[in-house]
Every structure is written in structure tokens, then in C-alpha cells.
Coordinates of C-alpha atoms and ligand atoms in Angstrom, one line a residue:
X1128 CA 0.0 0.0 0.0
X1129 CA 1.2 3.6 -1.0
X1130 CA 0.3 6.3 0.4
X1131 CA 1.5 10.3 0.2
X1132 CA 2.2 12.5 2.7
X1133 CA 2.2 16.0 2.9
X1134 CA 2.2 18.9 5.6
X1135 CA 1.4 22.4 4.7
X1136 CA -0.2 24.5 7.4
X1137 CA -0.2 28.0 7.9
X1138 CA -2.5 30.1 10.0
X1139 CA -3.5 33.7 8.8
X1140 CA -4.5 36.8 11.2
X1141 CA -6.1 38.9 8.5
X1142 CA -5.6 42.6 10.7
X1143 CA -1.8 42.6 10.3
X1144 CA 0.0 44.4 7.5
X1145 CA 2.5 41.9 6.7
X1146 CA 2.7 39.1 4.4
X1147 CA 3.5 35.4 4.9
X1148 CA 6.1 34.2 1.8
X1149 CA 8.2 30.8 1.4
X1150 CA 10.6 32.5 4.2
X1151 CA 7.6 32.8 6.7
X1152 CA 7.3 29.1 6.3
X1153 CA 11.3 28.3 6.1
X1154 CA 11.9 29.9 9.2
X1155 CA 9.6 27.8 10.8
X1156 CA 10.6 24.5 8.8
X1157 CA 10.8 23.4 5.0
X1158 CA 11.3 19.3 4.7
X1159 CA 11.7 17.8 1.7
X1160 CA 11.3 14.1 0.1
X1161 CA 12.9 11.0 2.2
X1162 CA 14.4 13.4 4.7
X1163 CA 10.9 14.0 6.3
X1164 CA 11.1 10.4 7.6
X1165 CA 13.9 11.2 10.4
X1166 CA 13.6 15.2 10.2
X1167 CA 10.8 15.6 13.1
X1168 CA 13.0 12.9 15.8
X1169 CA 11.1 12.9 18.5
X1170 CA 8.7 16.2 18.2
X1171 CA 4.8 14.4 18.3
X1172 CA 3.2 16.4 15.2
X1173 CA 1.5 15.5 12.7
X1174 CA 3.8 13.7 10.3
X1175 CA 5.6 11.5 12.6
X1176 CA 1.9 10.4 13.3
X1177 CA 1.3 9.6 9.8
X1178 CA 4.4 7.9 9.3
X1179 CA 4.0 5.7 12.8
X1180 CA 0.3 4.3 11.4
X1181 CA 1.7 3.6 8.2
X1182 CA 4.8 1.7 9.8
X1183 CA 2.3 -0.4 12.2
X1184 CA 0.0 -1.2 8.5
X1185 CA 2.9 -2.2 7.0
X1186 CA 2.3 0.8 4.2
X1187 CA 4.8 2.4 2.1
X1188 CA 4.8 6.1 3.4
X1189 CA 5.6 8.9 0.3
X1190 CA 6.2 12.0 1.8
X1191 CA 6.4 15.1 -0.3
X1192 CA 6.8 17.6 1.9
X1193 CA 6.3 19.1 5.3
X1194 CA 6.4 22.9 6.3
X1195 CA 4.6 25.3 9.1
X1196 CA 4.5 28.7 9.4
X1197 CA 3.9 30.4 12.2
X1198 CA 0.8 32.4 12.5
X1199 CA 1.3 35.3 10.7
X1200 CA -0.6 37.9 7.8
X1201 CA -2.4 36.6 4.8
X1202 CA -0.5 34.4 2.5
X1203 CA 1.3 35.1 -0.7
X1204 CA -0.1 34.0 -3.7
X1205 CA 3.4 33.5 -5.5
X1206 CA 4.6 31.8 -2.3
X1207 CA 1.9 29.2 -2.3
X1208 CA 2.2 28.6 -5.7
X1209 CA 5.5 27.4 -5.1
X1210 CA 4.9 25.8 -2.0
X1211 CA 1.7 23.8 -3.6
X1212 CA 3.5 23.3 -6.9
X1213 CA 6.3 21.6 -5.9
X1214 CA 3.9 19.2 -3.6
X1215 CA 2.2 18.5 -6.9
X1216 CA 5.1 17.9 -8.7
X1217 CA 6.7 15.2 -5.6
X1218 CA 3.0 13.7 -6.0
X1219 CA 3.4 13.2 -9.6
X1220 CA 6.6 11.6 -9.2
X1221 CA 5.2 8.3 -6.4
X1222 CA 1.9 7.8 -8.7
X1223 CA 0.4 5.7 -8.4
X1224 CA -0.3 6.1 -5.3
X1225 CA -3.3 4.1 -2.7
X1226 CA -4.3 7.0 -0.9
X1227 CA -3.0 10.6 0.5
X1228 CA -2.7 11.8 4.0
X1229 CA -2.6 15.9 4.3
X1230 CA -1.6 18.0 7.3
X1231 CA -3.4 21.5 7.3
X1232 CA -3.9 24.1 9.8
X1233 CA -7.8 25.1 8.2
X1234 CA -7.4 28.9 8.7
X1235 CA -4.9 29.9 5.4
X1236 CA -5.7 32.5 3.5
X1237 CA -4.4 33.7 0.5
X1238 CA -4.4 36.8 -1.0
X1239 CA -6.6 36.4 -4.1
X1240 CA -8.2 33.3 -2.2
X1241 CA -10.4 32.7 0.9
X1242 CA -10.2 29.6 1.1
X1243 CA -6.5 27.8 0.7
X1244 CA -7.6 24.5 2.3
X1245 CA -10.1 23.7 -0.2
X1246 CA -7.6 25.2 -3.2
X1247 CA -5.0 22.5 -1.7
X1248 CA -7.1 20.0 -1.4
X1249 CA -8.2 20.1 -4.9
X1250 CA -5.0 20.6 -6.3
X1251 CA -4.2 17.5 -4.9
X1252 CA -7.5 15.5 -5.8
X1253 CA -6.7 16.6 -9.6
X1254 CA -3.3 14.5 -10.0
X1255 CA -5.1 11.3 -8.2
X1256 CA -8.1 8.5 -9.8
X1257 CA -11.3 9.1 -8.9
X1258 CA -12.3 7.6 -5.9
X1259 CA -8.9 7.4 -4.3
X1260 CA -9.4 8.6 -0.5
X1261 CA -7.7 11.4 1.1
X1262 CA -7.7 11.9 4.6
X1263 CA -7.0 15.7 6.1
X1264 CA -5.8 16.5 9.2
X1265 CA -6.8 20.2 10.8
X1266 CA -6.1 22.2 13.7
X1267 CA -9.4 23.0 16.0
X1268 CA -8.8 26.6 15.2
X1269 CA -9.4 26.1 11.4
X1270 CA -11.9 27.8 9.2
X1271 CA -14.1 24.5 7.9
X1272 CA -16.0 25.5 4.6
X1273 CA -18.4 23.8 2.4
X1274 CA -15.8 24.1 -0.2
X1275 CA -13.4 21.7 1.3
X1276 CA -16.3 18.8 1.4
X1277 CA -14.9 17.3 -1.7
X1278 CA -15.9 13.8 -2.9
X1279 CA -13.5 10.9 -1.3
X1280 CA -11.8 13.3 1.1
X1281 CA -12.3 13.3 5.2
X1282 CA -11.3 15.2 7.9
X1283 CA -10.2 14.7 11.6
X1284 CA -9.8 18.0 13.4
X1285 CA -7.2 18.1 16.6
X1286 CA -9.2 17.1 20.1
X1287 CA -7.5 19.5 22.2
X1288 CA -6.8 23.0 23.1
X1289 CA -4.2 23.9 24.3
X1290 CA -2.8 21.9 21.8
X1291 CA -1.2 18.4 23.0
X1292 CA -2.8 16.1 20.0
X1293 CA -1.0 16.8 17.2
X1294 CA 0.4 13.6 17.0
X1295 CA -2.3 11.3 17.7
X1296 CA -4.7 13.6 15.1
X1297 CA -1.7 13.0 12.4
X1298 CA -1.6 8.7 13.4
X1299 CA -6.0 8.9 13.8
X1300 CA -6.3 10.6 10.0
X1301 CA -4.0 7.5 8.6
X1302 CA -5.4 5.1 10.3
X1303 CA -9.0 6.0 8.9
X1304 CA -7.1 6.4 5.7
X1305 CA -5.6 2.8 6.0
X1306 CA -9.1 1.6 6.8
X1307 CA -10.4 3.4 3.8
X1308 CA -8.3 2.0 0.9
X1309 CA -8.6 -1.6 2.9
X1310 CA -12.5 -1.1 2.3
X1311 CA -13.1 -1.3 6.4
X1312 CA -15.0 2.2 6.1
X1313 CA -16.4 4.2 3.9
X1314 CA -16.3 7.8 5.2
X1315 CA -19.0 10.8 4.9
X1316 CA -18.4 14.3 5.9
X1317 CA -21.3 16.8 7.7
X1318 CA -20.5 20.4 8.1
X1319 CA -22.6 22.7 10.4
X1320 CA -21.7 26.0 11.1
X1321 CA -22.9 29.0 13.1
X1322 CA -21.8 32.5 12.5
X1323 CA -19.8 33.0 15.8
X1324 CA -16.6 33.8 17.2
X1325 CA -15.0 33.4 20.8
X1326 CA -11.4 34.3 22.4
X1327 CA -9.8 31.2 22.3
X1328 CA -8.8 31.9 25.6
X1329 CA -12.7 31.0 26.8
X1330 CA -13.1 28.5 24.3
X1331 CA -10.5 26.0 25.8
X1332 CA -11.6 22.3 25.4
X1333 CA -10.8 22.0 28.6
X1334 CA -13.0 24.1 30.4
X1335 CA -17.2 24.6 29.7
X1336 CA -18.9 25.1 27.8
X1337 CA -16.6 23.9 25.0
X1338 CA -15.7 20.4 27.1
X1339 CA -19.6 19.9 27.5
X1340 CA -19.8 19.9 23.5
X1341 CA -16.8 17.8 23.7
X1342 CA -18.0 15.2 25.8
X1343 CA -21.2 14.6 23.9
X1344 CA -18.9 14.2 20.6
X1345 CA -17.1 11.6 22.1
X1346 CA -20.4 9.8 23.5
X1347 CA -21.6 9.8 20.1
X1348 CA -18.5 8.1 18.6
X1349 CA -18.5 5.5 21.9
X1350 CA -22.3 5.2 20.7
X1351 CA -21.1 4.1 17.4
X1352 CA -22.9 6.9 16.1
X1353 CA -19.9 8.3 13.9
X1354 CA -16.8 7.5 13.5
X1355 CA -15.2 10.9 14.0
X1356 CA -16.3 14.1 15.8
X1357 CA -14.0 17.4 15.3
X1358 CA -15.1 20.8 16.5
X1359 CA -13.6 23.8 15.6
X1360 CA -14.4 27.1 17.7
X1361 CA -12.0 29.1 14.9
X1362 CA -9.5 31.4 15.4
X1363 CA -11.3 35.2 15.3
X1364 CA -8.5 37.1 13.5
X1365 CA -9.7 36.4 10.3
X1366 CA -11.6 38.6 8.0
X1367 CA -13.3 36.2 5.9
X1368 CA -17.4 35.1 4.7
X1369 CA -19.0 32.3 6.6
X1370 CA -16.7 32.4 9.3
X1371 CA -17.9 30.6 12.7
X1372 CA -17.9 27.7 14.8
X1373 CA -17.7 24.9 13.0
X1374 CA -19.2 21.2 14.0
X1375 CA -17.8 18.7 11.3
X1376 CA -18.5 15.1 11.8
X1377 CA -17.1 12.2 10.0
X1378 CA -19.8 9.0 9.9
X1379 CA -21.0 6.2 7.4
X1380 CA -24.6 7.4 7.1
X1381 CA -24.8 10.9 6.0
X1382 CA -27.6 11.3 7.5
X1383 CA -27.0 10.3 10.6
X1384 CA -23.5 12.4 10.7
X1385 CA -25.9 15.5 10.1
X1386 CA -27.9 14.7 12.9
X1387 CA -25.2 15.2 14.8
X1388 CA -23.4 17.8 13.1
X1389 CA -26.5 20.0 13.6
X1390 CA -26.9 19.3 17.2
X1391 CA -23.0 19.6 18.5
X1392 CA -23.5 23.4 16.5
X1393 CA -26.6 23.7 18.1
X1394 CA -25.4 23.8 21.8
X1395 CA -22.2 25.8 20.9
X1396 CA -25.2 28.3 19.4
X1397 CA -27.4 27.7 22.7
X1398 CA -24.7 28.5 24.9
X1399 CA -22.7 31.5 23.4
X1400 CA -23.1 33.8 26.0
X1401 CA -20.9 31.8 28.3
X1402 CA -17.6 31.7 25.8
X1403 CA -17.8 35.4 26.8
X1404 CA -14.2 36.2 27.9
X1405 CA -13.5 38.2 31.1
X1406 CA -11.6 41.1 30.3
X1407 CA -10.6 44.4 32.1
X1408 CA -10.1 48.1 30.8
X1409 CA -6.2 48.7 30.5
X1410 CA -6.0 51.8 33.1
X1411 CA -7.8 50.1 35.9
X1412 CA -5.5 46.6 35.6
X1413 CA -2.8 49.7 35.5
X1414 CA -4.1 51.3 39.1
X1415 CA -4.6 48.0 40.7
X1416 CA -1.3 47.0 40.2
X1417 CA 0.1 50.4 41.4
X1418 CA -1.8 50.3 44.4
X1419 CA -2.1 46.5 45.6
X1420 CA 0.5 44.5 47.4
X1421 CA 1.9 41.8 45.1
X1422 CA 2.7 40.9 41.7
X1423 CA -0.3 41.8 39.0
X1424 CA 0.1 40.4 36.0
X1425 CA -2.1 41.0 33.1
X1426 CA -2.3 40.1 29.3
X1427 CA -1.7 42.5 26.4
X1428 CA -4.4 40.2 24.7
X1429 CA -4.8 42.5 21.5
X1430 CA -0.7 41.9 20.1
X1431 CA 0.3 38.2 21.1
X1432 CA 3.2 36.9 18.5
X1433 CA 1.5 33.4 19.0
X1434 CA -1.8 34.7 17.4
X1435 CA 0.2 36.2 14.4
X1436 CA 0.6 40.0 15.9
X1437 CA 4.0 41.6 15.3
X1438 CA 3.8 42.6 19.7
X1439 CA 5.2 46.0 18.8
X1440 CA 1.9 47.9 20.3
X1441 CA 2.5 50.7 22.8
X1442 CA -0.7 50.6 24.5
X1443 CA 0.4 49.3 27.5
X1444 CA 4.1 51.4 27.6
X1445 CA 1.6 54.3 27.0
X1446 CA -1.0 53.3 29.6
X1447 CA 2.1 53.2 32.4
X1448 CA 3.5 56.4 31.8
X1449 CA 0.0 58.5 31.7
X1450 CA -0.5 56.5 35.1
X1451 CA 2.6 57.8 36.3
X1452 CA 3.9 53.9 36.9
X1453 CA 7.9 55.6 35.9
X1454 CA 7.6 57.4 39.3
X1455 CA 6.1 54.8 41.3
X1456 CA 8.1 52.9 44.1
X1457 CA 8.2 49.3 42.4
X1458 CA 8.6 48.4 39.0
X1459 CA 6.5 47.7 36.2
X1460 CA 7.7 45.7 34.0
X1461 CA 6.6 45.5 29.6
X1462 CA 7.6 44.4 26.6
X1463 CA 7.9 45.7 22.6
X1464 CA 9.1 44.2 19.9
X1465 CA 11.1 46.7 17.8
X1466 CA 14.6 45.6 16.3
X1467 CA 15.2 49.4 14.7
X1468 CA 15.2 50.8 18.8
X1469 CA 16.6 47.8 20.3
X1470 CA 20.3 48.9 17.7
X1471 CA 19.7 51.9 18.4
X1472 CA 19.6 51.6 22.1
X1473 CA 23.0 48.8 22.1
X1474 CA 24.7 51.8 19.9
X1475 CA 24.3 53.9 22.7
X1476 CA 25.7 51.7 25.2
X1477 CA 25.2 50.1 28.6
X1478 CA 24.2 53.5 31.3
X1479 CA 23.7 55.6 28.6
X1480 CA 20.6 57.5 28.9
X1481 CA 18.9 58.0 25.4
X1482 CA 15.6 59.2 23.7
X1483 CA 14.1 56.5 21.0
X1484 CA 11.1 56.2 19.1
X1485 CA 9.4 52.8 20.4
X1486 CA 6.8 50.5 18.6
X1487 CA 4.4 50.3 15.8
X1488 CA 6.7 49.8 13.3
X1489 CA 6.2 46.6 11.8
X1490 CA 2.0 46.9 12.8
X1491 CA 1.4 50.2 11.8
X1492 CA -1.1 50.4 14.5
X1493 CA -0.1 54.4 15.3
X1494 CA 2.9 56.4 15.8
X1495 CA 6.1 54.9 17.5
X1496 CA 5.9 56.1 20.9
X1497 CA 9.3 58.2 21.7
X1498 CA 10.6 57.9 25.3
X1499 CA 13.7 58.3 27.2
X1500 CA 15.6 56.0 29.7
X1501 CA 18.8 54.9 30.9
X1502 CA 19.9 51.3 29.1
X1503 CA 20.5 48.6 31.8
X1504 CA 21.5 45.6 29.9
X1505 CA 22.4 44.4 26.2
X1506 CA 22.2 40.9 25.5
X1507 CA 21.7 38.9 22.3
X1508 CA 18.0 37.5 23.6
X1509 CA 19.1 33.9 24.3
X1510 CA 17.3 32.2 27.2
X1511 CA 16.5 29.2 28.4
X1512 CA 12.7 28.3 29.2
X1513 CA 12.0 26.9 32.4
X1514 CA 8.5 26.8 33.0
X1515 CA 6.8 23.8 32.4
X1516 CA 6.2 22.8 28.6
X1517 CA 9.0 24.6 27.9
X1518 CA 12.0 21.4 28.8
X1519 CA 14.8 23.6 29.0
X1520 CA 14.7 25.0 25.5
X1521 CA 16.4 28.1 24.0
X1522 CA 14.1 30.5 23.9
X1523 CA 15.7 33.8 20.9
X1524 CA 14.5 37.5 21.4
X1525 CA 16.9 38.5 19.1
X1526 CA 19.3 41.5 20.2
X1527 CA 17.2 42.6 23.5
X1528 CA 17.7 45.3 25.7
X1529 CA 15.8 46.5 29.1
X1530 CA 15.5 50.4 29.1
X1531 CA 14.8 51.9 32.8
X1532 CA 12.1 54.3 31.6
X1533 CA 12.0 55.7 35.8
X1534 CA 10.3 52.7 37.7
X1535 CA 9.5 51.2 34.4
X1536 CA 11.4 48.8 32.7
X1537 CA 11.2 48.5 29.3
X1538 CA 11.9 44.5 27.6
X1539 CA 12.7 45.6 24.0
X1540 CA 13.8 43.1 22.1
X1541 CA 14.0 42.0 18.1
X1542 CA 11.9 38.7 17.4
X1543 CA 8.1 38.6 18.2
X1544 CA 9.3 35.4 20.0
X1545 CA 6.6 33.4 22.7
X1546 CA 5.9 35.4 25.9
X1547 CA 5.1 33.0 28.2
X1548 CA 7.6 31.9 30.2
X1549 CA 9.9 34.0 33.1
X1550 CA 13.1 33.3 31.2
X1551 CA 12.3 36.4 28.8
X1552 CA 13.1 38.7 32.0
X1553 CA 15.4 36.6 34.2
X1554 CA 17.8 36.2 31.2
X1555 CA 18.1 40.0 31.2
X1556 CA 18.2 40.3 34.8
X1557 CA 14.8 41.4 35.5
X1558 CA 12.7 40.0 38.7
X1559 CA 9.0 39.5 37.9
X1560 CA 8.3 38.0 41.2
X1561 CA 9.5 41.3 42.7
X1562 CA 7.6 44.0 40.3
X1563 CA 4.2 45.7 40.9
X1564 CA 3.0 44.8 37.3
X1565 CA 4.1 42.7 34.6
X1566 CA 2.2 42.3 31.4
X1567 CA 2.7 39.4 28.9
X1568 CA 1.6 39.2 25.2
X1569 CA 0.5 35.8 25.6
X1570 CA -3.2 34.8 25.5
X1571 CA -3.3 32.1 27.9
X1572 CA -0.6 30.2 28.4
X1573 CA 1.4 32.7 30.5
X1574 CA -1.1 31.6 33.0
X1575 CA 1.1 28.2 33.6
X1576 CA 4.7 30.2 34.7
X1577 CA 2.9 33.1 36.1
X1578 CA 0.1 31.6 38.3
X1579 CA 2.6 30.9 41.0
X1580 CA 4.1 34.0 41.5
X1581 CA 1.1 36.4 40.9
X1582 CA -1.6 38.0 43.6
X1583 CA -3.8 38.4 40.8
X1584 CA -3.9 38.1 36.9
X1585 CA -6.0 40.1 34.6
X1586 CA -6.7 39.6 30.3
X1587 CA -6.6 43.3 29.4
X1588 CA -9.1 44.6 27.0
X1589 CA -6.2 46.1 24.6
X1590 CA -6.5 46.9 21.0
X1591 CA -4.5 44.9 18.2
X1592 CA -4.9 42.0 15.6
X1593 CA -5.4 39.4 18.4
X1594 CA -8.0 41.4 20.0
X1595 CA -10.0 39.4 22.3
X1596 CA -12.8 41.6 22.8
X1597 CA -15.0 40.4 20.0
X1598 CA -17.1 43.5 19.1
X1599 CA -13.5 45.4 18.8
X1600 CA -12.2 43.2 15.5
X1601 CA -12.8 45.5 12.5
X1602 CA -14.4 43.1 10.4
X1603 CA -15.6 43.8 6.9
X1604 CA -15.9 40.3 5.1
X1605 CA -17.7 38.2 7.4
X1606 CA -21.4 36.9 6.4
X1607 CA -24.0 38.7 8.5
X1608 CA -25.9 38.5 11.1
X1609 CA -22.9 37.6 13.4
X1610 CA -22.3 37.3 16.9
X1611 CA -21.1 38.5 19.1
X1612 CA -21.3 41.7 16.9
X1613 CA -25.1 41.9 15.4
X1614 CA -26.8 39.7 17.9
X1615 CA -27.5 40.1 21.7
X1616 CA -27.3 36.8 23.6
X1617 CA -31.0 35.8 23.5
Ligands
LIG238 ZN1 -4.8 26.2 17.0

């Protein structure tokens, strides 16, 4: 048995200026041919899933290749054309081939296309025989369209958020795919969809209401039912039509896989109101933290890096300084990422005080911010991760520098790197533990390193392309009525 394999998974925030090319997705990773069977070692994704399922089968994997891109602007269309050509090309070279095994993220967007997924997927179907399966692997926070629904091609979205599944999502989707060509099954797909978006932060599959809707997925597959139940709340940053939560169920009876389609998408509907996220006004997480004993910490929700956003927003620098946090009596402690300052800054040298123009560079999202403070440390952004999840890794910041702005100290560093874990600030000899107020650009999982040390934690309500205030993302594309922004809760 033959069967191709190929990863190609981007996921697009549509508010941010920049473009994702083939260098977006090299920096990330770019495998080719035979060397995707050992490139992955150990990491559980997708493809080593794939590879594992067809290994136990005794099937002859083909992989074509495998690439990722961090989340990042709107795709382009030159760059998936040579992305999706050369996977077409690798294809044409193993035909014939039994059956094809795709890893996608769901929420690519291109820019002359809404809908990448579907474009991939029938780029792929072309090359192949009618009736030879494909099966699709997707990450929860994909945009699911009717367009993808192709004939002989299924979907298994990821079970978890956070995200711990990729693995077993990769091995599930070849294993139904094994099934397939062996004539075990013979798979349907039912889409429902409501036109609704949540924070991911409150839409955790963890947590209700989303783990309710979870559970009753999985009692309908232990029910024999279907065979597989994937729900995907969507990622918000995205500016396209029919966006919304998606219930997409994989059965052997069509109707019966609508049935149930219809009523997971139903209770997400039913119980909207509660994926409401909890989130506070900037200036009063700002005077709590000033006048409360302990460490606050609070989320600079609107400009994570992790949801695409180039964290260069100087809401928060802004918000400290008109509170007066530089002449407070603890420190507050922030972040931008701005490469142009951070040189400027390590020109000047170690107790050099120096004025700068800060942020907004890269976003566009106003004017820089210009601020003067003494420069405490230079460093070239290396640090080591050790909260848990992060193993020890090496965590890069590129050239970084911390700026003593009065009581404030100022993170500024050169790669929209992860904010999650201490080591950003330790590495440049900055306390957290020991500061009034420390604000992350992480959505939620700064809540693991953090939780420890903090007397409270807040998600502020701050503006940017990974907004979590619903009602604040500019949308302009997205099919109407929608919630949370034309419809009240009842
Ligand atoms: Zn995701």
C-alpha cells in the first residue's frame, strides 16, 4: 500500500499588515522528500503520526513535503504557488499512489483566495483517480467550509486546546485512511456552522462550555454513532465570509453524521453567551497593580506573537507612563518588539541614557511612541525556558535590551518570540516576582509560569490584531448576522 504524505499549514490573522512568503514558512521549517522520515526525531506532530500508522499497517509512506509557518498575515499568492506546486510535482513523481494523507492548519488564507484549504485540497485531488481517499488532518482553530467537502476526502480535526494532540490527530487521520483504501469504512463528511466567534482563551476544550460539547462528541463516537467528531471554535482574527464555529462530523450514514453535526453546532449556538471572555479596561488593571500589594500580572491580549501579531503595540508602555507607573516605588515591568530601537539603544551603550522612538513599526497600528531612559543591559536575547512545557529549551529574542524608563522597565527586544515563560526577563536580569505589574503578550498560556508567583492576573481589554474583545475586531468580510457583533445573547 502507497500512500502520500504531505504537511502544509499556515495560520492567517487577516488585521496585520505583513505578508506570509516561502521565508515565513522556512523559518519555521521546509522538509523535503525521504528526509521528512527522520527530520521531526522525536517532536509528536502531525507527520511523525502519519508515518508511525503507516509503519504499524505495514504501508509504504511517500512524503512530499512538510512545512509550518507560524501564525502570521495573509499568505502570498506567488509563495503558495510554489509551495503547492512543488507538492504537486513530488506527487506526480510516487503515482500511483493508494491514498494521500494531508496535514493543514484550516485557517490559510491567501491573498486572491479565501479559502486555501479547499484550493490544496483540490490541487491534490486533480493528480489522483477518482475515488482514491484522502484523509485531512486540521487544527481545531481552522476555518471548515463547504468548499473543502470534496468527494472521497475526510477530515479529523485536533481534540485538544491547548494543543497536545497533534500527534495522535496525524496517526487517527492515517489510520482512517488505511481503513479506507482496505474497504473497512467508507467515510461521509457533515458540516454545520454557526456565524460566531470566541477568544480562544474562553473556548478551551478544557473548560465549559466547550468540554460539555466535547463530551457529547465523544459519546456519540463511543455510541457508534460516527466514527469521528472534530469541533472547531475558529480562530477570530480572520476577515473572511462564513466564518464561525464549525461542527464537522465524519460518519458512514450521512444522514445520521448530520444529525449530529446539527446538534454539536446547536449547543455551541445555545450557549454562546458563556464563551464570553472576562476582560478588564487597561488603566484600571494599570491602578490596581500600582496600588495593591503583590505581583499583577495581566495580558496585552490584542498583540500576542503566538496569534500572528507583530507585539510592537505601545498601549500598554503608554498606559504606564500617563498613570505615572515611571515614578512609582516598584517596577512595572513590559515588553515591545522593535529591532530598529533595540540597535539603536545597544549603539548607545550600557548607562547611557537615550531618547528613542518605540513600537508600531512593523503593525502600523499608530505612531512609535518616543521615550527616554537609561539602558541597563544588552544581550543577544538567548534564554533558556524553564516553565513547564518549555524542557529547558532556547528560547531567541533577538538582540534585546531592558531600558529603565523611571520605575519602568522596558523588555525591547528583536523577534516577536513566545511570551510565556519568566526566562524572557530573568535572562536579562529582570525580577518578575518582585515587580508591581508585569504584562505578557501571551493569550493564555502565561497563565502556567505566572500563576505561581502572581496575587492576581487580569486579560486586558487592549486593542491589536489578536484582540480578544469580539465587538472590537474590524471586520468587513464576514457573512451577517454575526455574533457576538449583530446579535444580543437571546
Ligand atoms: Zn490552534
Amino acid at each position: 500500500m502507497r500512500i502520500a504524505i504531505a504537511e502544509f499549514k499556515q495560520e492567517t490573522n487577516s488585521f496585520v499588515p505583513f505578508t506570509t512568503t516561502v521565508k515565513t514558512f522556512e523559518d519555521q521549517y521546509l522538509y523535503r522528500g525521504d528526509d521528512i522520515l527522520t527530520a521531526f526525531g522525536n517532536a509528536r506532530l502531525e507527520v511523525p503520526g502519519a508515518l508511525d500508522a503507516c509503519r504499524e499497517a505495514g504501508a509504504t509512506p511517500l512524503p512530499l513535503l512538510a512545512t509550518m509557518a507560524m501564525a502570521s498575515g495573509t499568505v502570498e499568492r506567488k509563495s503558495f504557488d510554489t509551495l503547492m506546486n512543488e507538492i504537486v510535482e513530488r506527487l506526480r513523481a510516487v503515482l500511483p499512489v493508494d491514498g494521500v494523507f494531508l496535514a493543514l492548519h484550516g485557517a490559510m488564507i491567501l491573498e486572491d483566495e479565501p479559502d486555501a484549504e479547499a484550493e490544496i485540497v483540490r490541487r491534490v485531488r486533480a493528480e489522483l483517480k477518482p475515488g482514491t481517499p484522502i484523509t485531512v488532518s486540521l487544527d481545531l482553530h481552522g476555518h471548515i467550509t463547504a468548499a473543502m467537502l470534496q468527494p472521497d476526502v475526510a477530515y479529523i480535526g485536533y481534540r485538544e486546546f491547548p494543543h497536545i494532540d497533534m500527534y495522535e490527530t496525524g496517526y487517527r487521520c492515517t489510520k482512517l485512511l488505511i481503513d479506507w483504501i482496505n474497504g473497512k469504512v467508507k467515510p461521509v463528511m457533515a458540516l454545520s456552522k454557526r456565524h460566531m466567534v470566541f477568544s480562544p482563551d474562553s473556548a478551551r476544550t478544557t473548560t465549559p462550555p466547550l468540554s460539555d460539547i466535547v463530551a457529547e462528541g465523544r459519546a456519540m463516537e463511543a455510541r457508534g454513532e460516527v466514527l469521528h467528531v472534530s469541533l472547531f471554535p475558529v480562530q477570530p482574527w480572520i476577515d473572511t465570509p462564513d466564518l464561525g464555529f464549525a461542527a464537522l462530523v465524519c460518519g458512514e450514514d450521512q444522514q445520521q453524521a448530520q444529525v449530529a453535526a446539527d446538534k454539536l453546532a446547536k449547543m455551541a449556538w445555545d450557549r454562546r453567551a458563556e464563551f464570553e471572555p472576562d476582560v478588564t479596561p487597561l488603566d484600571e488593571i494599570i491602578r490596581i497593580g500600582l496600588s495593591s500589594p503583590g505581583l499583577t500580572v495581566a495580558s496585552d491580549s490584542g498583540d500576542t506573537p503566538s496569534g500572528g501579531a507583530a507585539a510592537d503595540s505601545t498601549a500598554v508602555l503608554a498606559g504606564l507612563l500617563a498613570a505615572g507607573a515611571d515614578r512609582a516605588d516598584r517596577i512595572s515591568i513590559c515588553t515591545i518588539c522593535d529591532a530598529e530601537a533595540a540597535v539603536e539603544a545597544a549603539k548607545a551603550g550600557v548607562g547611557k541614557t537615550i531618547t528613542l522612538a518605540v513600537g508600531h513599526k512593523r503593525s502600523g497600528l499608530g505612531d512609535p511612541l518616543t521615550v527616554t531612559g537609561k539602558v541597563k543591559t544588552i544581550s543577544d536575547g538567548q534564554y533558556v525556558l524553564e516553565g513547564p512545557g518549555g524542557n529547558g529549551m532556547v528560547g531567541e529574542m533577538g538582540l534585546t535590551i531592558v531600558l529603565a524608563i523611571g520605575s519602568i522597565r522596558l523588555n525591547l527586544r528583536s523577534i516577536p518570540h513566545f511570551e510565556w515563560d519568566l526566562g524572557i526577563h530573568k535572562s536579562v536580569g529582570l525580577d518578575p516576582a518582585a515587580a508591581a505589574l508585569v504584562f505578557v503578550r501571551s493569550p493564555s498560556h502565561f497563565r502556567v509560569s505566572y500563576t505561581p508567583i502572581a496575587a492576581r492576573i487580569f486579560l486586558a481589554d487592549t486593542p491589536g490584531p489578536t484582540c480578544v474583545n469580539m465587538r472590537r475586531i474590524p471586520f468587513t468580510k464576514v457573512t451577517r448576522p454575526f455574533y457576538p457583533l449583530d446579535l444580543a445573547n437571546d
